[in-house]
Amino acid sequence: MKLTIVGGGGFRVPLVYGALLDRKERLGLDEVVLYDVDDSRQDRIGHVLDGLAAEKGVQLPFRTTTDLVDAVRDADFVFCAIRVGQLEGRVIDEDVPLGMGVLGQETTGPGGICFALRTIPVMTKLAETMAAHAPNGWLINFTNPAGMVTEATQRILGDKVVGICDSPSGMCRRVAAIMGRDPKALWFDYFGLNHLGWLKDVRDGTGAPLLEELLADDAALERFEEGRLFGGDWLRSLEMLPNEYLYYFYYAADTVNAIRGGGSRGSFLLQQQREFYARNGADAPAALADWRATRHDRERTYMAEARAAAGQEGEHDIEENSGYESEAMAVVDAIVNNTREVLILNTANRSALPFLDERAVVEVPCIVGRSGPVPVAVGEVPAHAASLISTMKDVERTTIDAALSGSEQLAIKALALHPLVPSVNTAREIFDGYRRRLPELAEAFAA
Ligand code: G6P
Ligand code: MN
């Protein structure tokens, strides 16, 4: 079995490789190939991987390449986690809208649109290369904005693209932990798009709905991320538990103020990772632990002021730590070993959400076996969620069309239709701001 990692020089590759080492036999892995446009970063990561293999005493040969065809040829699985424009690009994605008082975030809001505009052409090229040279391969996509990227690449590879995010499973694990239950023994009614999802209920073997009781329990809500983020009153109004990324919709103005006061996530990570690569990847486990530890900064930064003001500072007791690589492994394992496990993934809707068409990529529980993920029927959902999903699906598709056509008109339309952008004029200013600071974007969208 050949597995290729596109974005082989990426900061999180050691996590994935470490997980592959643990499952080498079970997956029948023979060859791992790392591909990256930046060979020097890839070399540094290569040293980290050598160290990991030595530490675990497992042999799993890998090689690096900068030739995309060589990398994907006859691959069974292609993992893709890339950041087109690198973290410098992310800082611009986030800063430009923030300068206009609009949310600046990697995947939600205008930042996600700008990120998608430069990422989709690159991902389309990867998908076309796979169609030509690895027609039976699975594309396991982590590249953000994962929902849009999955939908764009599915236009070429169909159902052979699976989009992954660790936030839904992370939330389900936190909810199970709070309930003192084994997550495997529960059914999670989760639905939505990537970074735009809700848990509408949780059921156990008796079929009893369990979410209402959790939402009624303020003390329990205080003990995990989503409970603290949204607050009991709002959760009881919604009667659902939203994905953490919905914080940006429900508390948009508060987030903008907090980020403007405290600095963007992009600039924090840029600093952290510059140091990591400058030190040749030395101390990778410590650096990765550090990255993980700051993941909850989303909450700490944005909620800190509000919580402190209310005198409610507290500690998390429920954290969860290995989402990223375990999700990827679970998908590959389910396909290779036909386990029919239930995983929350990004895949074509079929009719899981009845108000969307068949090809719309959605994030819902799927049964996963040899032939890939099959989404379960979610059925009706509250009107508020259905309408936000429909609006955002239209924004996503307008963005994909803009990225593929280089049409300024479509790019501005996507920005203007986004619920977090308050005016068409703001959308125009944001697009101009991006174009001024990103020469590649200016070129791609030259009139
Ligand atoms: C979550 C999201 C991912 C995102 C990751 C890292 O896991 O689901 O899509 O890439 O956080 O966020 P960061 O801000 O650390 O880059
Ligand atoms: Mn994600």
Coordinates of C-alpha atoms and ligand atoms in Angstrom, one line a residue:
M1 CA 0.0 0.0 0.0
K2 CA 1.3 3.4 -1.0
L3 CA 0.3 6.5 1.1
T4 CA 1.4 10.0 0.0
I5 CA 1.4 13.0 2.2
V6 CA 1.0 16.2 0.2
G7 CA 2.3 19.0 2.4
G8 CA 5.2 16.8 3.6
G9 CA 7.0 19.7 5.1
G10 CA 4.1 20.6 7.3
F11 CA 4.3 21.1 11.0
R12 CA 1.8 18.4 11.8
V13 CA 3.3 15.6 9.6
P14 CA 5.1 14.0 12.6
L15 CA 1.7 13.5 14.2
V16 CA 0.5 11.6 11.2
Y17 CA 3.6 9.6 10.6
G18 CA 3.7 8.6 14.3
A19 CA 0.1 7.3 14.0
L20 CA 1.0 5.5 10.8
L21 CA 3.9 3.8 12.6
D22 CA 1.5 2.5 15.2
R23 CA -0.8 1.0 12.5
K24 CA 1.6 -0.1 9.9
E25 CA 0.6 -3.8 10.0
R26 CA -3.1 -3.2 10.3
L27 CA -3.1 -0.9 7.3
G28 CA -0.6 -3.1 5.3
L29 CA 1.5 0.0 4.6
D30 CA 4.6 -0.5 2.4
E31 CA 5.5 3.0 1.3
V32 CA 5.1 6.5 2.5
V33 CA 6.0 9.4 0.2
L34 CA 6.2 13.0 1.3
Y35 CA 5.6 15.7 -1.3
D36 CA 6.1 19.4 -0.8
V37 CA 7.0 22.5 -2.8
D38 CA 9.5 23.4 -0.1
D39 CA 12.2 20.7 0.0
S40 CA 14.1 22.3 2.8
R41 CA 11.2 22.2 5.2
Q42 CA 10.6 18.6 4.1
D43 CA 14.1 17.7 4.9
R44 CA 13.8 19.1 8.4
I45 CA 10.6 17.2 8.9
G46 CA 12.3 14.1 7.5
H47 CA 14.8 14.2 10.4
V48 CA 12.0 14.4 12.9
L49 CA 10.4 11.3 11.3
D50 CA 13.6 9.4 11.5
G51 CA 13.8 10.2 15.2
L52 CA 10.2 9.0 15.7
A53 CA 10.8 5.7 13.9
A54 CA 13.9 5.1 15.9
E55 CA 12.1 5.9 19.1
K56 CA 9.3 3.5 18.4
G57 CA 11.6 0.9 16.9
V58 CA 9.4 0.5 13.8
Q59 CA 10.6 0.5 10.2
L60 CA 8.3 2.4 7.8
P61 CA 10.3 3.6 4.9
F62 CA 9.5 7.1 3.6
R63 CA 11.0 9.2 0.8
T64 CA 10.6 12.8 -0.2
T65 CA 9.9 14.3 -3.6
T66 CA 9.0 17.6 -5.2
D67 CA 7.6 16.0 -8.3
L68 CA 3.8 15.8 -7.9
V69 CA 3.3 13.0 -10.5
D70 CA 6.0 10.9 -8.9
A71 CA 4.4 11.5 -5.5
V72 CA 0.8 10.4 -6.3
R73 CA 1.5 7.8 -9.0
D74 CA -0.6 4.7 -8.1
A75 CA -1.1 5.9 -4.5
D76 CA -3.8 4.2 -2.6
F77 CA -4.3 7.1 -0.3
V78 CA -3.2 10.7 -0.6
F79 CA -3.4 12.8 2.6
C80 CA -3.4 16.4 1.8
A81 CA -2.8 19.2 4.3
I82 CA -1.4 22.3 2.6
R83 CA -1.4 26.0 3.3
V84 CA -1.2 27.8 0.0
G85 CA 0.5 31.2 0.8
Q86 CA 1.8 29.7 4.1
L87 CA 1.2 31.4 7.4
E88 CA 2.1 34.8 5.9
G89 CA -1.0 34.4 3.7
R90 CA -3.1 33.5 6.7
V91 CA -2.1 36.6 8.5
I92 CA -3.3 38.7 5.5
D93 CA -6.6 36.6 5.3
E94 CA -7.2 37.5 9.0
D95 CA -5.9 41.1 9.1
V96 CA -7.6 42.7 6.1
P97 CA -11.2 42.2 7.3
L98 CA -10.2 42.9 10.9
G99 CA -9.0 46.3 9.7
M100 CA -12.6 47.0 8.6
G101 CA -14.1 45.7 11.8
V102 CA -15.2 42.4 10.2
L103 CA -14.2 38.9 11.5
G104 CA -10.7 37.9 10.4
Q105 CA -10.4 34.1 10.8
E106 CA -8.8 31.3 8.8
T107 CA -11.9 29.5 7.6
T108 CA -15.0 31.5 8.8
G109 CA -15.8 34.8 7.3
P110 CA -13.9 36.7 4.5
G111 CA -10.6 35.1 5.5
G112 CA -12.0 31.6 4.5
I113 CA -13.1 33.0 1.2
C114 CA -9.7 34.5 0.4
F115 CA -7.9 31.4 1.6
A116 CA -10.2 29.3 -0.7
L117 CA -9.6 31.6 -3.7
R118 CA -5.9 30.7 -3.7
T119 CA -6.2 27.1 -2.5
I120 CA -8.9 25.8 -4.9
P121 CA -6.8 26.1 -8.1
V122 CA -3.9 24.2 -6.4
M123 CA -6.2 21.5 -5.1
T124 CA -7.9 21.2 -8.5
K125 CA -4.5 20.5 -10.0
L126 CA -3.8 17.9 -7.4
A127 CA -7.2 16.2 -8.1
E128 CA -6.5 16.3 -11.9
T129 CA -3.1 14.7 -11.3
M130 CA -4.7 12.0 -9.2
A131 CA -7.4 11.4 -11.9
A132 CA -4.6 10.8 -14.4
H133 CA -2.0 8.9 -12.3
A134 CA -3.8 7.4 -9.3
P135 CA -7.4 6.8 -10.6
N136 CA -8.1 4.3 -7.7
G137 CA -6.6 6.5 -5.0
W138 CA -8.5 8.1 -2.2
L139 CA -7.9 11.8 -1.5
I140 CA -8.2 12.3 2.3
N141 CA -8.4 16.1 2.6
F142 CA -7.5 18.2 5.6
T143 CA -6.7 21.3 3.6
N144 CA -8.8 24.2 4.8
P145 CA -11.4 25.5 4.2
A146 CA -12.0 21.8 4.1
G147 CA -15.7 21.8 3.1
M148 CA -15.1 24.0 0.0
V149 CA -11.9 22.2 -0.9
T150 CA -13.7 18.8 -0.7
E151 CA -16.6 20.0 -2.8
A152 CA -14.2 21.6 -5.5
T153 CA -12.1 18.4 -5.7
Q154 CA -15.2 16.2 -5.8
R155 CA -16.1 17.9 -9.1
I156 CA -13.1 16.0 -10.5
L157 CA -12.7 12.9 -8.3
G158 CA -16.3 12.3 -7.2
D159 CA -16.8 10.4 -4.0
K160 CA -13.2 9.4 -3.8
V161 CA -12.5 12.6 -1.9
V162 CA -13.2 12.5 1.8
G163 CA -12.9 15.8 3.8
I164 CA -11.8 15.6 7.4
C165 CA -12.1 17.8 10.4
D166 CA -11.3 16.9 14.0
S167 CA -13.8 19.4 15.6
P168 CA -17.0 17.4 15.4
S169 CA -15.5 14.2 16.8
G170 CA -13.7 16.3 19.4
M171 CA -17.0 17.8 20.5
C172 CA -18.7 14.4 20.6
R173 CA -15.9 13.1 22.8
R174 CA -16.1 16.0 25.2
V175 CA -19.9 15.6 25.4
A176 CA -19.5 11.8 26.2
A177 CA -16.8 12.5 28.8
I178 CA -19.1 15.1 30.5
M179 CA -21.9 12.5 30.5
G180 CA -19.5 9.9 31.9
R181 CA -20.2 7.7 28.9
D182 CA -18.2 5.8 26.3
P183 CA -18.6 7.7 23.0
K184 CA -18.7 4.5 21.1
A185 CA -21.9 3.6 22.9
L186 CA -23.7 6.8 21.9
W187 CA -25.3 8.1 18.8
F188 CA -24.5 11.7 17.9
D189 CA -27.0 13.5 15.7
Y190 CA -24.5 15.9 14.2
F191 CA -25.2 17.8 11.0
G192 CA -24.1 20.8 9.0
L193 CA -21.2 22.0 6.8
N194 CA -17.5 22.0 7.8
H195 CA -17.0 24.5 10.7
L196 CA -20.8 25.2 10.6
G197 CA -22.4 22.3 12.4
W198 CA -24.7 21.5 15.3
L199 CA -25.3 18.5 17.6
K200 CA -29.1 18.2 17.7
D201 CA -29.2 15.3 20.1
V202 CA -27.3 12.4 21.7
R203 CA -28.9 9.0 22.2
D204 CA -27.9 5.9 24.1
G205 CA -28.9 2.3 23.7
T206 CA -32.4 2.9 25.2
G207 CA -33.0 5.6 22.6
A208 CA -33.4 8.2 25.3
P209 CA -32.5 11.8 24.1
L210 CA -29.7 13.0 26.4
L211 CA -28.8 16.5 25.2
E212 CA -31.6 18.4 26.9
E213 CA -30.5 17.3 30.3
L214 CA -26.9 18.4 29.6
L215 CA -28.1 21.8 28.3
A216 CA -30.0 22.3 31.6
D217 CA -26.9 21.7 33.7
D218 CA -24.9 24.9 34.0
A219 CA -22.2 23.3 36.1
A220 CA -21.6 20.6 33.5
L221 CA -21.6 23.2 30.7
E222 CA -18.9 25.1 32.5
R223 CA -16.6 22.0 32.3
F224 CA -16.0 21.8 28.5
E225 CA -15.2 24.1 25.7
E226 CA -18.4 24.4 23.8
G227 CA -20.5 24.7 27.0
R228 CA -18.3 27.6 28.2
L229 CA -18.1 29.3 24.8
F230 CA -21.7 29.6 24.1
G231 CA -23.1 29.8 27.7
G232 CA -26.1 27.9 29.1
D233 CA -28.7 30.5 28.3
W234 CA -27.9 30.6 24.6
L235 CA -27.6 26.8 24.4
R236 CA -31.0 26.4 25.9
S237 CA -32.5 28.9 23.4
L238 CA -30.9 27.0 20.5
E239 CA -31.8 23.5 21.9
M240 CA -28.6 22.3 20.2
L241 CA -24.9 22.3 20.8
P242 CA -23.0 24.2 18.1
N243 CA -19.6 23.5 16.8
E244 CA -17.0 25.8 18.3
Y245 CA -16.6 27.7 15.0
L246 CA -20.2 29.0 15.3
Y247 CA -18.9 31.2 18.0
Y248 CA -17.8 33.5 15.2
F249 CA -21.4 33.8 14.0
Y250 CA -23.1 34.0 17.3
Y251 CA -20.6 36.4 19.0
A252 CA -19.2 38.1 15.9
A253 CA -18.7 41.6 17.3
D254 CA -17.2 40.3 20.6
T255 CA -14.7 38.2 18.7
V256 CA -13.7 41.1 16.4
N257 CA -13.1 43.3 19.5
A258 CA -11.2 40.6 21.3
I259 CA -8.9 39.7 18.4
R260 CA -8.2 43.3 17.6
G261 CA -7.1 43.7 21.2
G262 CA -5.1 40.5 21.5
G263 CA -3.6 39.7 18.0
S264 CA -4.6 37.2 15.4
R265 CA -4.1 33.4 15.6
G266 CA -2.2 33.6 12.3
S267 CA 0.5 35.9 13.6
F268 CA 0.9 33.9 16.8
L269 CA 1.4 30.7 14.8
L270 CA 3.7 32.4 12.3
Q271 CA 6.0 33.4 15.1
Q272 CA 5.9 29.9 16.7
Q273 CA 6.5 28.0 13.5
R274 CA 9.3 30.3 12.3
E275 CA 11.2 29.4 15.5
F276 CA 10.5 25.7 15.0
Y277 CA 11.9 25.5 11.4
A278 CA 14.8 27.8 12.3
R279 CA 15.8 25.3 14.9
N280 CA 15.7 22.6 12.3
G281 CA 12.7 20.9 13.8
A282 CA 14.6 20.3 17.1
D283 CA 12.3 19.4 20.0
A284 CA 9.4 18.6 17.7
P285 CA 7.3 16.9 20.5
A286 CA 7.6 20.0 22.7
A287 CA 6.6 22.3 19.8
L288 CA 3.6 20.1 18.9
A289 CA 2.6 20.0 22.5
D290 CA 2.8 23.7 22.6
W291 CA 0.6 24.1 19.5
R292 CA -1.9 21.7 21.0
A293 CA -2.0 23.5 24.3
T294 CA -2.8 26.8 22.6
R295 CA -5.6 25.3 20.5
H296 CA -8.0 26.4 23.2
D297 CA -6.8 29.9 22.8
R298 CA -9.8 30.4 20.6
E299 CA -11.7 30.4 23.8
R300 CA -9.2 31.9 26.1
T301 CA -8.7 34.9 23.8
Y302 CA -12.2 35.6 22.9
M303 CA -13.9 34.8 26.1
A304 CA -11.3 36.0 28.5
E305 CA -12.6 39.6 28.8
A306 CA -16.2 38.6 29.1
R307 CA -15.5 35.9 31.6
A308 CA -13.2 37.9 33.7
A309 CA -15.7 40.8 33.8
A310 CA -18.3 38.3 35.1
G311 CA -15.9 36.9 37.6
Q312 CA -16.3 33.4 36.1
E313 CA -12.7 32.4 35.3
G314 CA -12.4 28.7 35.6
E315 CA -10.5 25.6 34.4
H316 CA -11.4 23.1 31.8
D317 CA -11.5 19.6 33.1
I318 CA -12.4 18.0 29.8
E319 CA -9.9 18.3 27.1
E320 CA -9.1 16.0 24.3
N321 CA -5.9 15.7 22.6
S322 CA -5.3 13.5 19.6
G323 CA -8.1 14.4 17.2
Y324 CA -6.1 15.4 14.2
E325 CA -4.3 12.3 13.4
S326 CA -6.8 9.8 14.9
E327 CA -9.5 11.1 12.5
A328 CA -7.3 10.4 9.5
M329 CA -6.3 7.0 10.7
A330 CA -9.9 6.0 11.5
V331 CA -10.9 6.8 7.9
V332 CA -8.1 4.9 6.3
D333 CA -8.7 1.9 8.7
A334 CA -12.4 1.9 7.9
I335 CA -11.8 1.8 4.2
V336 CA -8.9 -0.7 4.2
N337 CA -10.5 -3.0 6.7
N338 CA -14.1 -2.4 5.8
T339 CA -15.0 -1.7 9.4
R340 CA -18.2 0.2 8.7
E341 CA -17.4 2.5 11.5
V342 CA -19.5 5.6 12.0
L343 CA -17.4 8.8 11.5
I344 CA -18.5 12.4 11.0
L345 CA -17.0 13.4 7.6
N346 CA -17.3 15.8 4.7
T347 CA -18.9 14.0 1.8
A348 CA -21.5 14.5 -0.9
N349 CA -25.0 14.9 0.6
R350 CA -27.0 12.3 -1.3
S351 CA -30.1 13.2 0.7
A352 CA -28.7 13.4 4.2
L353 CA -29.9 17.0 4.5
P354 CA -33.1 17.1 2.5
F355 CA -32.9 20.8 1.7
L356 CA -29.6 20.5 -0.1
D357 CA -28.9 18.8 -3.5
E358 CA -27.1 15.5 -3.9
R359 CA -23.6 16.9 -4.7
A360 CA -23.5 19.5 -1.9
V361 CA -20.7 18.5 0.4
V362 CA -22.0 18.2 4.0
E363 CA -20.5 17.2 7.3
V364 CA -22.6 14.4 8.8
P365 CA -22.2 11.0 10.4
C366 CA -21.3 8.4 7.7
I367 CA -20.9 4.7 7.7
V368 CA -17.4 4.0 6.3
G369 CA -16.3 0.8 4.6
R370 CA -14.4 -0.4 1.6
S371 CA -16.5 1.8 -0.8
G372 CA -16.0 4.9 1.3
P373 CA -18.3 7.0 3.4
V374 CA -22.1 6.7 3.1
P375 CA -23.9 9.6 4.8
V376 CA -26.8 8.9 7.1
A377 CA -30.1 10.6 6.7
V378 CA -30.3 13.5 9.1
G379 CA -33.8 14.6 8.1
E380 CA -35.4 17.9 9.2
V381 CA -33.3 20.3 11.2
P382 CA -34.3 23.6 12.9
A383 CA -35.1 26.4 10.5
H384 CA -32.3 28.6 11.8
A385 CA -29.7 26.0 11.0
A386 CA -31.2 25.0 7.7
S387 CA -31.2 28.6 6.5
L388 CA -27.6 29.4 7.6
I389 CA -26.4 26.2 6.0
S390 CA -28.2 27.0 2.7
T391 CA -26.8 30.5 2.7
M392 CA -23.3 29.3 3.4
K393 CA -23.5 26.6 0.8
D394 CA -24.3 29.3 -1.8
V395 CA -21.4 31.4 -0.5
E396 CA -19.1 28.3 -0.8
R397 CA -20.2 27.5 -4.3
T398 CA -19.9 31.2 -5.4
T399 CA -16.3 31.1 -4.0
I400 CA -15.5 27.9 -5.8
D401 CA -16.8 29.3 -9.1
A402 CA -14.8 32.6 -8.5
A403 CA -11.6 30.6 -7.8
L404 CA -12.0 28.5 -10.9
S405 CA -12.9 31.4 -13.2
G406 CA -10.7 34.2 -11.8
S407 CA -13.9 36.4 -11.8
E408 CA -13.7 39.5 -9.6
Q409 CA -17.4 39.9 -9.8
L410 CA -18.0 36.4 -8.4
A411 CA -15.3 36.9 -5.7
I412 CA -17.0 40.1 -4.5
K413 CA -20.4 38.5 -4.7
A414 CA -19.2 35.6 -2.5
L415 CA -17.8 38.1 0.1
A416 CA -21.0 40.3 -0.1
L417 CA -23.3 37.3 0.4
H418 CA -21.4 36.2 3.5
P419 CA -23.6 36.8 6.6
L420 CA -20.7 38.3 8.5
V421 CA -19.9 41.0 5.8
P422 CA -22.2 43.9 6.5
S423 CA -22.3 45.7 3.1
V424 CA -21.5 45.3 -0.5
N425 CA -19.1 48.2 -0.2
T426 CA -17.3 46.5 2.6
A427 CA -17.0 43.4 0.4
R428 CA -15.4 45.5 -2.3
E429 CA -13.0 47.1 0.1
I430 CA -12.0 43.7 1.6
F431 CA -11.4 42.3 -1.9
D432 CA -9.3 45.3 -2.8
G433 CA -7.4 45.0 0.5
Y434 CA -6.6 41.4 -0.3
R435 CA -5.6 42.2 -3.8
R436 CA -3.2 44.9 -2.7
R437 CA -1.4 42.6 -0.2
L438 CA -1.4 39.4 -2.2
P439 CA 0.3 39.7 -5.6
E440 CA -0.7 36.2 -6.6
L441 CA -4.4 37.0 -6.0
A442 CA -4.0 40.3 -7.9
E443 CA -2.6 38.3 -10.8
A444 CA -5.3 35.6 -10.7
F445 CA -8.1 38.1 -10.6
A446 CA -6.6 40.6 -13.1
A447 CA -9.5 42.1 -15.1
Ligands
G6P1 C1 -9.3 22.8 14.5 C2 -9.9 22.9 13.1 C3 -8.9 22.7 12.0 C4 -7.8 23.7 12.2 C5 -7.2 23.4 13.6 C6 -6.0 24.2 13.9 O1 -8.9 21.5 14.7 O2 -10.9 21.9 13.0 O3 -9.5 23.0 10.8 O4 -6.8 23.5 11.2 O5 -8.2 23.6 14.6 O6 -6.2 25.5 14.1 P1 -5.0 26.5 14.3 O7 -5.6 27.8 14.6 O8 -4.1 25.9 15.4 O9 -4.2 26.5 13.0
MN2 MN -11.4 21.8 10.9

